[in-house]
PDB file of C-alpha atoms in Angstrom:
ATOM      1  CA  MET A 626       0.000   0.000   0.000  1.00 59.00           C
ATOM      2  CA  SER A 627       1.296   3.425  -0.895  1.00 57.00           C
ATOM      3  CA  SER A 628       1.473   6.224   1.656  1.00 55.00           C
ATOM      4  CA  LEU A 629       1.048   9.209  -0.630  1.00 43.00           C
ATOM      5  CA  GLU A 630       0.441  11.908   1.941  1.00 41.00           C
ATOM      6  CA  THR A 631       3.407  13.475   3.702  1.00 40.00           C
ATOM      7  CA  ARG A 632       2.471  15.743   6.597  1.00 36.00           C
ATOM      8  CA  PRO A 633       4.781  17.947   8.656  1.00 32.00           C
ATOM      9  CA  ASP A 634       4.305  15.677  11.669  1.00 36.00           C
ATOM     10  CA  GLU A 635       5.476  12.723   9.583  1.00 40.00           C
ATOM     11  CA  VAL A 636       8.786  14.356   8.699  1.00 38.00           C
ATOM     12  CA  ALA A 637      10.124  13.953  12.223  1.00 40.00           C
ATOM     13  CA  CYS A 638       8.481  12.678  15.363  1.00 50.00           C
ATOM     14  CA  GLY A 639       9.800  10.790  18.363  1.00 58.00           C
ATOM     15  CA  ASP A 640       8.470   8.161  20.703  1.00 75.00           C
ATOM     16  CA  GLY A 641       8.053   9.656  24.118  1.00 62.00           C
ATOM     17  CA  PRO A 642       7.868   7.559  27.284  1.00 59.00           C
ATOM     18  CA  ALA A 643       4.463   6.403  28.509  1.00 61.00           C
ATOM     19  CA  PRO A 644       3.721   5.606  32.142  1.00 58.00           C
ATOM     20  CA  GLU A 645       3.708   1.883  32.857  1.00 57.00           C
ATOM     21  CA  GLY A 646       0.128   0.630  33.100  1.00 67.00           C
ATOM     22  CA  SER A 647      -1.372   3.532  31.171  1.00 86.00           C
ATOM     23  CA  VAL A 648      -3.029   3.440  27.757  1.00 96.00           C
ATOM     24  CA  THR A 649      -2.222   6.221  25.285  1.00 96.00           C
ATOM     25  CA  VAL A 650      -5.041   6.734  22.780  1.00 97.00           C
ATOM     26  CA  LEU A 651      -3.955   7.526  19.216  1.00 98.00           C
ATOM     27  CA  ALA A 652      -6.825   8.985  17.188  1.00 97.00           C
ATOM     28  CA  PRO A 653      -7.039   8.226  13.455  1.00 97.00           C
ATOM     29  CA  ARG A 654      -6.695  10.797  10.702  1.00 96.00           C
ATOM     30  CA  GLU A 655      -8.138  10.322   7.221  1.00 93.00           C
ATOM     31  CA  VAL A 656      -5.769  10.309   4.257  1.00 90.00           C
ATOM     32  CA  PRO A 657      -6.293   9.433   0.570  1.00 85.00           C
ATOM     33  CA  LEU A 658      -4.859   6.181  -0.728  1.00 74.00           C
ATOM     34  CA  GLY A 659      -3.250   6.627  -4.128  1.00 60.00           C
ATOM     35  CA  GLY A 660      -4.350  10.213  -4.829  1.00 51.00           C
ATOM     36  CA  PRO A 661      -6.860  12.893  -3.792  1.00 49.00           C
ATOM     37  CA  ARG A 662      -9.893  11.106  -5.326  1.00 53.00           C
ATOM     38  CA  ALA A 663      -8.903   7.641  -4.105  1.00 67.00           C
ATOM     39  CA  MET A 664     -10.339   5.524  -1.318  1.00 79.00           C
ATOM     40  CA  ARG A 665      -9.699   7.102   2.062  1.00 88.00           C
ATOM     41  CA  VAL A 666      -8.061   5.273   4.947  1.00 94.00           C
ATOM     42  CA  ARG A 667      -7.740   5.952   8.672  1.00 97.00           C
ATOM     43  CA  ARG A 668      -4.098   6.239   9.782  1.00 97.00           C
ATOM     44  CA  THR A 669      -3.069   5.932  13.420  1.00 98.00           C
ATOM     45  CA  LEU A 670       0.643   5.184  13.083  1.00 97.00           C
ATOM     46  CA  PRO A 671       2.921   7.065  12.741  1.00 95.00           C
ATOM     47  CA  ALA A 672       1.438   9.800  14.897  1.00 93.00           C
ATOM     48  CA  ARG A 673       2.807  12.837  16.659  1.00 88.00           C
ATOM     49  CA  GLY A 674       4.634  11.492  19.689  1.00 87.00           C
ATOM     50  CA  ARG A 675       4.431   7.840  18.659  1.00 94.00           C
ATOM     51  CA  THR A 676       6.351   6.500  15.668  1.00 94.00           C
ATOM     52  CA  MET A 677       6.461   2.783  16.336  1.00 98.00           C
ATOM     53  CA  ILE A 678       5.048  -0.062  18.398  1.00 98.00           C
ATOM     54  CA  GLY A 679       7.824  -2.608  18.419  1.00 98.00           C
ATOM     55  CA  ALA A 680       8.862  -2.797  14.764  1.00 98.00           C
ATOM     56  CA  TRP A 681       5.321  -1.877  13.622  1.00 98.00           C
ATOM     57  CA  CYS A 682       5.717   1.550  12.020  1.00 98.00           C
ATOM     58  CA  PHE A 683       2.587   2.106   9.935  1.00 97.00           C
ATOM     59  CA  VAL A 684      -1.100   1.317  10.548  1.00 98.00           C
ATOM     60  CA  ASP A 685      -3.841   2.046   7.997  1.00 97.00           C
ATOM     61  CA  HIS A 686      -7.428   0.913   8.627  1.00 98.00           C
ATOM     62  CA  TYR A 687     -10.047   1.126   5.885  1.00 96.00           C
ATOM     63  CA  GLY A 688     -13.663   0.271   5.097  1.00 95.00           C
ATOM     64  CA  PRO A 689     -16.241  -1.050   5.113  1.00 95.00           C
ATOM     65  CA  ASP A 690     -16.057   0.402   1.594  1.00 93.00           C
ATOM     66  CA  GLU A 691     -18.624  -0.394  -1.097  1.00 93.00           C
ATOM     67  CA  VAL A 692     -16.386  -1.235  -4.021  1.00 91.00           C
ATOM     68  CA  GLY A 693     -19.059  -0.750  -6.681  1.00 86.00           C
ATOM     69  CA  ARG A 694     -19.709   2.820  -5.564  1.00 85.00           C
ATOM     70  CA  SER A 695     -16.238   4.001  -4.588  1.00 83.00           C
ATOM     71  CA  GLY A 696     -14.062   2.038  -6.981  1.00 85.00           C
ATOM     72  CA  GLY A 697     -12.315   0.374  -4.054  1.00 89.00           C
ATOM     73  CA  MET A 698      -8.552   0.085  -3.879  1.00 93.00           C
ATOM     74  CA  VAL A 699      -6.501   0.783  -7.001  1.00 92.00           C
ATOM     75  CA  VAL A 700      -2.828   1.299  -6.147  1.00 93.00           C
ATOM     76  CA  PRO A 701      -0.530   0.988  -9.204  1.00 94.00           C
ATOM     77  CA  PRO A 702       3.060  -0.275  -8.905  1.00 97.00           C
ATOM     78  CA  HIS A 703       5.006   1.600  -6.236  1.00 97.00           C
ATOM     79  CA  PRO A 704       8.264   0.950  -4.370  1.00 98.00           C
ATOM     80  CA  HIS A 705       9.310  -0.003  -0.851  1.00 98.00           C
ATOM     81  CA  THR A 706      12.627  -0.373   0.965  1.00 98.00           C
ATOM     82  CA  ALA A 707      13.733  -1.811   4.336  1.00 98.00           C
ATOM     83  CA  LEU A 708      10.264  -2.846   5.502  1.00 98.00           C
ATOM     84  CA  GLN A 709       7.636  -5.577   5.336  1.00 98.00           C
ATOM     85  CA  THR A 710       4.010  -5.028   4.357  1.00 98.00           C
ATOM     86  CA  VAL A 711       1.355  -6.981   6.245  1.00 98.00           C
ATOM     87  CA  SER A 712      -2.026  -7.203   4.497  1.00 97.00           C
ATOM     88  CA  TRP A 713      -5.004  -8.307   6.607  1.00 98.00           C
ATOM     89  CA  LEU A 714      -8.609  -8.263   5.392  1.00 98.00           C
ATOM     90  CA  PHE A 715     -11.955  -8.559   7.156  1.00 98.00           C
ATOM     91  CA  SER A 716     -13.971  -8.654   3.925  1.00 98.00           C
ATOM     92  CA  GLY A 717     -13.430  -8.351   0.177  1.00 97.00           C
ATOM     93  CA  GLU A 718     -10.404  -9.407  -1.851  1.00 97.00           C
ATOM     94  CA  ILE A 719      -7.294  -7.655  -3.198  1.00 97.00           C
ATOM     95  CA  GLU A 720      -5.100  -8.779  -6.081  1.00 97.00           C
ATOM     96  CA  HIS A 721      -1.419  -8.450  -5.203  1.00 98.00           C
ATOM     97  CA  ARG A 722       1.410  -8.426  -7.766  1.00 98.00           C
ATOM     98  CA  ASP A 723       5.065  -7.715  -7.075  1.00 98.00           C
ATOM     99  CA  SER A 724       8.503  -7.778  -8.620  1.00 98.00           C
ATOM    100  CA  THR A 725       9.475 -11.008  -6.829  1.00 98.00           C
ATOM    101  CA  GLY A 726       7.096 -12.735  -9.229  1.00 98.00           C
ATOM    102  CA  ALA A 727       4.347 -13.165  -6.636  1.00 98.00           C
ATOM    103  CA  HIS A 728       0.763 -12.895  -7.910  1.00 98.00           C
ATOM    104  CA  ALA A 729      -1.702 -13.594  -5.103  1.00 97.00           C
ATOM    105  CA  VAL A 730      -5.210 -12.804  -3.930  1.00 97.00           C
ATOM    106  CA  VAL A 731      -5.444 -11.365  -0.424  1.00 96.00           C
ATOM    107  CA  ARG A 732      -8.471 -12.886   1.338  1.00 98.00           C
ATOM    108  CA  PRO A 733     -10.041 -12.300   4.770  1.00 98.00           C
ATOM    109  CA  GLY A 734      -8.289 -13.996   7.659  1.00 98.00           C
ATOM    110  CA  GLU A 735      -5.136 -14.772   5.673  1.00 98.00           C
ATOM    111  CA  LEU A 736      -1.719 -13.185   6.128  1.00 98.00           C
ATOM    112  CA  ASN A 737       0.098 -11.817   3.109  1.00 98.00           C
ATOM    113  CA  LEU A 738       3.589 -10.683   4.073  1.00 98.00           C
ATOM    114  CA  MET A 739       5.846  -8.965   1.544  1.00 98.00           C
ATOM    115  CA  THR A 740       9.466  -8.253   2.420  1.00 98.00           C
ATOM    116  CA  ALA A 741      10.880  -5.246   0.604  1.00 98.00           C
ATOM    117  CA  GLY A 742      14.443  -5.512   1.872  1.00 98.00           C
ATOM    118  CA  ARG A 743      16.842  -3.795  -0.559  1.00 98.00           C
ATOM    119  CA  GLY A 744      13.930  -2.878  -2.837  1.00 98.00           C
ATOM    120  CA  VAL A 745      10.684  -4.149  -4.334  1.00 98.00           C
ATOM    121  CA  CYS A 746       7.667  -2.779  -6.162  1.00 98.00           C
ATOM    122  CA  HIS A 747       4.087  -4.035  -6.007  1.00 98.00           C
ATOM    123  CA  SER A 748       0.490  -3.199  -6.845  1.00 97.00           C
ATOM    124  CA  GLU A 749      -2.792  -3.719  -4.978  1.00 96.00           C
ATOM    125  CA  VAL A 750      -6.159  -3.670  -6.722  1.00 95.00           C
ATOM    126  CA  SER A 751      -9.607  -4.650  -5.431  1.00 94.00           C
ATOM    127  CA  VAL A 752     -11.063  -7.793  -6.944  1.00 96.00           C
ATOM    128  CA  THR A 753     -14.446  -6.915  -8.457  1.00 93.00           C
ATOM    129  CA  GLY A 754     -17.374  -9.084  -9.422  1.00 92.00           C
ATOM    130  CA  ASP A 755     -21.012  -9.805  -8.709  1.00 92.00           C
ATOM    131  CA  GLU A 756     -20.342 -12.248  -5.878  1.00 95.00           C
ATOM    132  CA  PRO A 757     -21.569 -10.932  -2.495  1.00 93.00           C
ATOM    133  CA  HIS A 758     -18.187 -11.435  -0.802  1.00 94.00           C
ATOM    134  CA  LEU A 759     -16.550  -9.004  -3.252  1.00 95.00           C
ATOM    135  CA  GLN A 760     -18.902  -6.077  -2.672  1.00 96.00           C
ATOM    136  CA  VAL A 761     -17.342  -4.627   0.487  1.00 96.00           C
ATOM    137  CA  LEU A 762     -13.635  -4.003   1.088  1.00 97.00           C
ATOM    138  CA  HIS A 763     -12.594  -3.792   4.714  1.00 97.00           C
ATOM    139  CA  GLY A 764      -9.216  -4.365   6.320  1.00 98.00           C
ATOM    140  CA  ALA A 765      -5.878  -3.061   7.496  1.00 98.00           C
ATOM    141  CA  GLN A 766      -2.491  -2.482   5.919  1.00 97.00           C
ATOM    142  CA  LEU A 767       0.485  -2.560   8.256  1.00 98.00           C
ATOM    143  CA  TRP A 768       4.220  -2.002   7.877  1.00 98.00           C
ATOM    144  CA  VAL A 769       7.065  -3.520   9.851  1.00 98.00           C
ATOM    145  CA  ALA A 770      10.477  -1.842   9.864  1.00 98.00           C
ATOM    146  CA  LEU A 771      13.422  -4.138   9.220  1.00 98.00           C
ATOM    147  CA  PRO A 772      16.403  -3.793  11.572  1.00 98.00           C
ATOM    148  CA  ALA A 773      19.499  -2.246  10.030  1.00 98.00           C
ATOM    149  CA  ALA A 774      21.273  -5.609   9.876  1.00 98.00           C
ATOM    150  CA  ASP A 775      18.499  -7.004   7.649  1.00 98.00           C
ATOM    151  CA  ALA A 776      17.418  -3.890   5.756  1.00 98.00           C
ATOM    152  CA  GLY A 777      19.151  -5.056   2.585  1.00 98.00           C
ATOM    153  CA  VAL A 778      17.825  -8.619   2.421  1.00 98.00           C
ATOM    154  CA  ASP A 779      16.410  -9.973  -0.807  1.00 98.00           C
ATOM    155  CA  PRO A 780      12.720  -9.193  -1.350  1.00 98.00           C
ATOM    156  CA  GLY A 781      10.224 -11.994  -0.797  1.00 98.00           C
ATOM    157  CA  PHE A 782       6.576 -12.914  -0.300  1.00 98.00           C
ATOM    158  CA  GLN A 783       4.883 -15.258   2.195  1.00 98.00           C
ATOM    159  CA  HIS A 784       1.293 -16.402   2.686  1.00 97.00           C
ATOM    160  CA  HIS A 785      -0.186 -17.976   5.816  1.00 98.00           C
ATOM    161  CA  ALA A 786      -3.793 -18.801   6.733  1.00 98.00           C
ATOM    162  CA  PRO A 787      -3.972 -19.124  10.536  1.00 98.00           C
ATOM    163  CA  GLN A 788      -6.634 -21.356  12.012  1.00 97.00           C
ATOM    164  CA  PRO A 789      -9.009 -19.222  14.124  1.00 97.00           C
ATOM    165  CA  ARG A 790      -9.154 -20.518  17.687  1.00 97.00           C
ATOM    166  CA  ALA A 791     -12.421 -20.449  19.608  1.00 96.00           C
ATOM    167  CA  VAL A 792     -12.017 -19.180  23.180  1.00 96.00           C
ATOM    168  CA  ARG A 793     -14.397 -18.241  25.962  1.00 94.00           C
ATOM    169  CA  GLY A 794     -15.964 -15.004  24.810  1.00 95.00           C
ATOM    170  CA  GLY A 795     -14.740 -14.959  21.227  1.00 97.00           C
ATOM    171  CA  ARG A 796     -12.101 -16.209  18.814  1.00 98.00           C
ATOM    172  CA  VAL A 797      -8.473 -15.441  18.132  1.00 98.00           C
ATOM    173  CA  SER A 798      -6.355 -15.661  14.966  1.00 98.00           C
ATOM    174  CA  VAL A 799      -2.607 -15.242  15.536  1.00 98.00           C
ATOM    175  CA  PHE A 800      -0.871 -14.396  12.271  1.00 98.00           C
ATOM    176  CA  LEU A 801       2.538 -13.355  13.670  1.00 98.00           C
ATOM    177  CA  GLY A 802       4.262 -14.270  16.917  1.00 98.00           C
ATOM    178  CA  ALA A 803       2.582 -15.915  19.899  1.00 98.00           C
ATOM    179  CA  LEU A 804      -0.330 -15.109  22.217  1.00 98.00           C
ATOM    180  CA  GLY A 805      -1.668 -16.878  25.281  1.00 97.00           C
ATOM    181  CA  VAL A 806      -5.413 -17.218  25.901  1.00 94.00           C
ATOM    182  CA  ASP A 807      -7.069 -19.336  28.617  1.00 86.00           C
ATOM    183  CA  GLY A 808      -3.694 -20.748  29.625  1.00 86.00           C
ATOM    184  CA  GLU A 809      -2.869 -22.004  26.133  1.00 93.00           C
ATOM    185  CA  GLN A 810      -0.474 -20.350  23.713  1.00 95.00           C
ATOM    186  CA  THR A 811      -1.111 -20.020  19.990  1.00 97.00           C
ATOM    187  CA  ARG A 812       1.917 -19.419  17.766  1.00 97.00           C
ATOM    188  CA  SER A 813       2.317 -18.456  14.128  1.00 98.00           C
ATOM    189  CA  PRO A 814       4.912 -20.402  12.116  1.00 98.00           C
ATOM    190  CA  VAL A 815       5.858 -17.331  10.048  1.00 98.00           C
ATOM    191  CA  PRO A 816       9.446 -16.191  10.820  1.00 97.00           C
ATOM    192  CA  THR A 817      10.122 -12.507  11.469  1.00 97.00           C
ATOM    193  CA  TYR A 818      13.281 -10.382  11.633  1.00 98.00           C
ATOM    194  CA  THR A 819      12.382  -9.024  15.070  1.00 98.00           C
ATOM    195  CA  PRO A 820      10.002 -10.492  17.660  1.00 98.00           C
ATOM    196  CA  LEU A 821       6.450  -9.497  16.686  1.00 98.00           C
ATOM    197  CA  LEU A 822       2.864 -10.125  17.690  1.00 98.00           C
ATOM    198  CA  GLY A 823      -0.017  -9.770  15.262  1.00 98.00           C
ATOM    199  CA  ALA A 824      -3.484 -11.152  16.026  1.00 98.00           C
ATOM    200  CA  GLU A 825      -7.133 -10.593  15.182  1.00 98.00           C
ATOM    201  CA  ILE A 826      -9.416 -10.909  18.209  1.00 98.00           C
ATOM    202  CA  VAL A 827     -13.212 -11.067  17.929  1.00 98.00           C
ATOM    203  CA  LEU A 828     -15.122 -10.483  21.175  1.00 98.00           C
ATOM    204  CA  ASP A 829     -18.713 -11.523  21.838  1.00 98.00           C
ATOM    205  CA  PRO A 830     -21.082  -8.850  23.233  1.00 98.00           C
ATOM    206  CA  GLY A 831     -20.111  -8.058  26.813  1.00 98.00           C
ATOM    207  CA  ALA A 832     -17.194 -10.517  26.782  1.00 98.00           C
ATOM    208  CA  ARG A 833     -13.989 -10.115  28.770  1.00 97.00           C
ATOM    209  CA  LEU A 834     -10.875 -11.795  27.501  1.00 97.00           C
ATOM    210  CA  ARG A 835      -7.650 -12.099  29.464  1.00 96.00           C
ATOM    211  CA  LEU A 836      -4.540 -12.477  27.323  1.00 97.00           C
ATOM    212  CA  THR A 837      -1.022 -13.527  28.282  1.00 97.00           C
ATOM    213  CA  VAL A 838       1.556 -11.341  26.536  1.00 98.00           C
ATOM    214  CA  ASP A 839       5.305 -10.819  26.633  1.00 98.00           C
ATOM    215  CA  ALA A 840       6.065  -8.269  29.354  1.00 98.00           C
ATOM    216  CA  GLU A 841       9.090  -7.021  27.406  1.00 98.00           C
ATOM    217  CA  HIS A 842       6.867  -5.997  24.488  1.00 98.00           C
ATOM    218  CA  GLU A 843       4.947  -2.804  23.931  1.00 98.00           C
ATOM    219  CA  HIS A 844       1.488  -3.318  22.417  1.00 98.00           C
ATOM    220  CA  GLY A 845      -1.123  -1.604  20.328  1.00 98.00           C
ATOM    221  CA  VAL A 846      -4.853  -2.355  20.229  1.00 98.00           C
ATOM    222  CA  LEU A 847      -6.562  -1.191  17.022  1.00 98.00           C
ATOM    223  CA  VAL A 848     -10.364  -1.240  17.240  1.00 98.00           C
ATOM    224  CA  ASP A 849     -12.013  -2.323  14.000  1.00 98.00           C
ATOM    225  CA  HIS A 850     -15.581  -2.146  15.282  1.00 96.00           C
ATOM    226  CA  GLY A 851     -17.367  -1.789  18.579  1.00 98.00           C
ATOM    227  CA  ARG A 852     -16.017  -0.330  21.805  1.00 97.00           C
ATOM    228  CA  VAL A 853     -13.274  -2.027  23.765  1.00 98.00           C
ATOM    229  CA  GLY A 854     -12.133  -1.486  27.319  1.00 98.00           C
ATOM    230  CA  VAL A 855      -8.403  -1.884  27.922  1.00 97.00           C
ATOM    231  CA  GLY A 856      -7.931  -1.604  31.657  1.00 90.00           C
ATOM    232  CA  GLU A 857      -9.607   1.652  32.678  1.00 92.00           C
ATOM    233  CA  THR A 858      -9.494   3.093  29.133  1.00 97.00           C
ATOM    234  CA  GLU A 859     -12.266   2.710  26.582  1.00 97.00           C
ATOM    235  CA  LEU A 860     -11.262   2.728  22.927  1.00 98.00           C
ATOM    236  CA  GLU A 861     -13.657   3.747  20.169  1.00 98.00           C
ATOM    237  CA  ARG A 862     -13.805   2.401  16.631  1.00 97.00           C
ATOM    238  CA  ALA A 863     -10.621   3.126  14.601  1.00 98.00           C
ATOM    239  CA  GLU A 864      -8.640   4.276  17.648  1.00 98.00           C
ATOM    240  CA  LEU A 865      -5.284   2.713  18.487  1.00 98.00           C
ATOM    241  CA  GLY A 866      -4.410   2.225  22.137  1.00 98.00           C
ATOM    242  CA  TYR A 867      -0.692   2.129  22.993  1.00 98.00           C
ATOM    243  CA  LEU A 868       0.557   0.150  26.015  1.00 98.00           C
ATOM    244  CA  ALA A 869       4.154   0.408  27.245  1.00 97.00           C
ATOM    245  CA  PRO A 870       6.197  -2.676  28.197  1.00 97.00           C
ATOM    246  CA  GLY A 871       5.712  -4.147  31.631  1.00 97.00           C
ATOM    247  CA  ARG A 872       2.451  -6.098  31.273  1.00 95.00           C
ATOM    248  CA  ALA A 873       2.371  -9.891  31.365  1.00 96.00           C
ATOM    249  CA  GLU A 874      -1.424  -9.865  31.035  1.00 96.00           C
ATOM    250  CA  LEU A 875      -3.845  -7.765  29.052  1.00 96.00           C
ATOM    251  CA  GLU A 876      -7.625  -7.738  29.496  1.00 96.00           C
ATOM    252  CA  LEU A 877     -10.003  -6.692  26.751  1.00 98.00           C
ATOM    253  CA  ALA A 878     -13.669  -5.979  27.497  1.00 98.00           C
ATOM    254  CA  ALA A 879     -16.248  -5.625  24.722  1.00 98.00           C
ATOM    255  CA  GLY A 880     -19.319  -3.419  24.789  1.00 96.00           C
ATOM    256  CA  ALA A 881     -22.892  -4.523  24.192  1.00 96.00           C
ATOM    257  CA  ASP A 882     -22.362  -4.870  20.442  1.00 96.00           C
ATOM    258  CA  GLY A 883     -19.225  -6.994  20.659  1.00 98.00           C
ATOM    259  CA  ALA A 884     -15.971  -5.932  19.057  1.00 98.00           C
ATOM    260  CA  ARG A 885     -13.111  -6.850  16.786  1.00 98.00           C
ATOM    261  CA  VAL A 886      -9.539  -5.659  17.299  1.00 98.00           C
ATOM    262  CA  LEU A 887      -6.065  -6.152  15.940  1.00 98.00           C
ATOM    263  CA  LEU A 888      -3.449  -6.663  18.649  1.00 98.00           C
ATOM    264  CA  LEU A 889       0.085  -5.673  17.634  1.00 98.00           C
ATOM    265  CA  GLY A 890       3.248  -5.972  19.687  1.00 98.00           C
ATOM    266  CA  GLY A 891       7.001  -6.280  19.877  1.00 98.00           C
ATOM    267  CA  PRO A 892       9.963  -5.137  21.957  1.00 98.00           C
ATOM    268  CA  PRO A 893      10.893  -1.452  21.576  1.00 98.00           C
ATOM    269  CA  PHE A 894      12.715  -1.264  18.271  1.00 98.00           C
ATOM    270  CA  GLY A 895      15.893   0.261  19.656  1.00 95.00           C
ATOM    271  CA  GLU A 896      16.894   1.918  16.373  1.00 97.00           C
ATOM    272  CA  GLN A 897      16.019   5.162  14.689  1.00 97.00           C
ATOM    273  CA  ILE A 898      14.677   5.163  11.148  1.00 97.00           C
ATOM    274  CA  VAL A 899      14.049   7.734   8.465  1.00 98.00           C
ATOM    275  CA  MET A 900      10.610   7.066   7.019  1.00 97.00           C
ATOM    276  CA  TRP A 901       9.195   9.011   4.080  1.00 97.00           C
ATOM    277  CA  TRP A 902       6.563   8.061   1.472  1.00 96.00           C
ATOM    278  CA  ASN A 903       7.141   4.339   0.853  1.00 97.00           C
ATOM    279  CA  PHE A 904      10.769   4.240   1.908  1.00 98.00           C
ATOM    280  CA  ILE A 905      12.586   3.460   5.118  1.00 98.00           C
ATOM    281  CA  GLY A 906      16.274   4.296   5.503  1.00 98.00           C
ATOM    282  CA  ARG A 907      18.750   5.212   8.182  1.00 97.00           C
ATOM    283  CA  SER A 908      19.592   8.637   6.804  1.00 97.00           C
ATOM    284  CA  HIS A 909      18.190  11.425   4.662  1.00 98.00           C
ATOM    285  CA  GLU A 910      20.660  10.462   1.955  1.00 98.00           C
ATOM    286  CA  GLU A 911      19.422   6.850   1.812  1.00 98.00           C
ATOM    287  CA  VAL A 912      15.861   8.001   1.207  1.00 98.00           C
ATOM    288  CA  VAL A 913      16.930  10.538  -1.424  1.00 98.00           C
ATOM    289  CA  GLN A 914      18.873   7.820  -3.242  1.00 98.00           C
ATOM    290  CA  ALA A 915      15.918   5.409  -3.144  1.00 98.00           C
ATOM    291  CA  ARG A 916      13.613   8.097  -4.551  1.00 98.00           C
ATOM    292  CA  GLU A 917      16.030   8.917  -7.355  1.00 98.00           C
ATOM    293  CA  GLN A 918      16.403   5.247  -8.270  1.00 98.00           C
ATOM    294  CA  TRP A 919      12.649   4.727  -8.319  1.00 98.00           C
ATOM    295  CA  GLN A 920      12.131   7.798 -10.497  1.00 98.00           C
ATOM    296  CA  ALA A 921      14.709   6.442 -12.928  1.00 98.00           C
ATOM    297  CA  GLU A 922      13.089   2.995 -13.042  1.00 98.00           C
ATOM    298  CA  LEU A 923       9.353   3.504 -12.355  1.00 98.00           C
ATOM    299  CA  GLY A 924       8.836  -0.232 -12.405  1.00 97.00           C
ATOM    300  CA  HIS A 925      10.179  -0.711 -15.943  1.00 97.00           C
ATOM    301  CA  ASP A 926      13.623  -2.185 -15.254  1.00 98.00           C
ATOM    302  CA  PRO A 927      13.618  -5.918 -14.391  1.00 97.00           C
ATOM    303  CA  GLU A 928      17.304  -5.657 -13.464  1.00 98.00           C
ATOM    304  CA  GLY A 929      16.937  -2.472 -11.450  1.00 98.00           C
ATOM    305  CA  ARG A 930      16.812  -2.050  -7.699  1.00 98.00           C
ATOM    306  CA  PHE A 931      13.015  -2.334  -7.554  1.00 98.00           C
ATOM    307  CA  GLY A 932      12.466  -4.780 -10.402  1.00 98.00           C
ATOM    308  CA  ALA A 933       9.402  -4.975 -12.618  1.00 98.00           C
ATOM    309  CA  PHE A 934       6.308  -7.086 -13.218  1.00 98.00           C
ATOM    310  CA  PRO A 935       3.419  -7.127 -15.697  1.00 96.00           C
ATOM    311  CA  TYR A 936       0.735  -4.717 -14.518  1.00 97.00           C
ATOM    312  CA  PRO A 937      -2.398  -4.417 -16.685  1.00 93.00           C
ATOM    313  CA  GLY A 938      -3.676  -1.191 -15.118  1.00 88.00           C
ATOM    314  CA  GLY A 939      -1.386   1.496 -16.523  1.00 88.00           C
ATOM    315  CA  ASP A 940       1.590   3.468 -15.253  1.00 94.00           C
ATOM    316  CA  SER A 941       3.482   3.186 -11.984  1.00 96.00           C
ATOM    317  CA  LEU A 942       3.205   5.812  -9.260  1.00 96.00           C
ATOM    318  CA  PRO A 943       5.903   8.480  -9.394  1.00 97.00           C
ATOM    319  CA  ALA A 944       7.365   9.595  -6.096  1.00 97.00           C
ATOM    320  CA  PRO A 945       6.192  12.945  -4.724  1.00 96.00           C
ATOM    321  CA  GLU A 946       8.620  15.803  -4.264  1.00 97.00           C
ATOM    322  CA  LEU A 947      10.683  15.668  -1.110  1.00 97.00           C
ATOM    323  CA  PRO A 948       9.819  18.252   1.556  1.00 95.00           C
ATOM    324  CA  GLN A 949      12.039  21.320   1.709  1.00 94.00           C
ATOM    325  CA  VAL A 950      13.583  20.188   4.972  1.00 96.00           C
ATOM    326  CA  ARG A 951      16.083  17.532   5.882  1.00 97.00           C
ATOM    327  CA  LEU A 952      14.427  14.261   6.874  1.00 97.00           C
ATOM    328  CA  ARG A 953      15.287  13.455  10.457  1.00 94.00           C
ATOM    329  CA  PRO A 954      15.383  10.076  12.215  1.00 94.00           C
ATOM    330  CA  ARG A 955      12.452   9.055  14.369  1.00 89.00           C
ATOM    331  CA  GLY A 956      11.799   6.360  16.911  1.00 82.00           C
TER     332      GLY A 956
END
């Protein structure tokens, strides 16, 4: 997914300390996906004062979006560096193509993980049709920053369909890392470059669910629908609640209508990154170089840094102009 909006608060922001046991509420802001007339998404990370949650550095939440009326998601080929994209759907389907040769359909409840590493380009387009399950697009697009030691790995693509686990008061699907519920741990087999947690949790109306988590991790709770209590804090739809390290247990409480959340986690990243548009680097110069290389290639050079793939929908996305300030590290 392409992050086409660059705001002043995304040029440089740091991660301030949060009191242990507290929940910091990050409110979403609406941004266009792929241009000013494109589908709009709700972005909660990065935010002013909070750049990352573990290695998670980007959270977009979108839908329910009626594809037939809005046109859905149409994101032409665009580049990435030094990150992984995590696609997770609640409804609808997205066709994914990338320069590793992967051509896949993203479906609800299935993990699609693309590693950019030294450089990759990909496209994402809603699957359309008359079938009822294709009428509404609804999901989240997440990015994971790669540590400096692995930022230049070869690009790749992985798919995993976790088995939802029924628990008292709901169900849990762990797509990255491990999570304990009712005294039993569920673990994803997908390897990651840093310890991560990624899980979808569906809560029945009025349910309370106690989760066992890694106390060395910080966590984020993204509310897809409903209202969710996290300790003494109530989170509304589309809000992201940040929890500092120090908790071995986490309790979620659903309102009368039930709820669905994404739970994200990982140890504090411990590195600073420079993040602009679709690129992650360790310096302003790295990002400038990546932009220049993409502008020279624009997805047409199979031997170039970002590669190429057949895309039936037209031209690739050019990079926007860099802001008239030096990009500073964050995190």
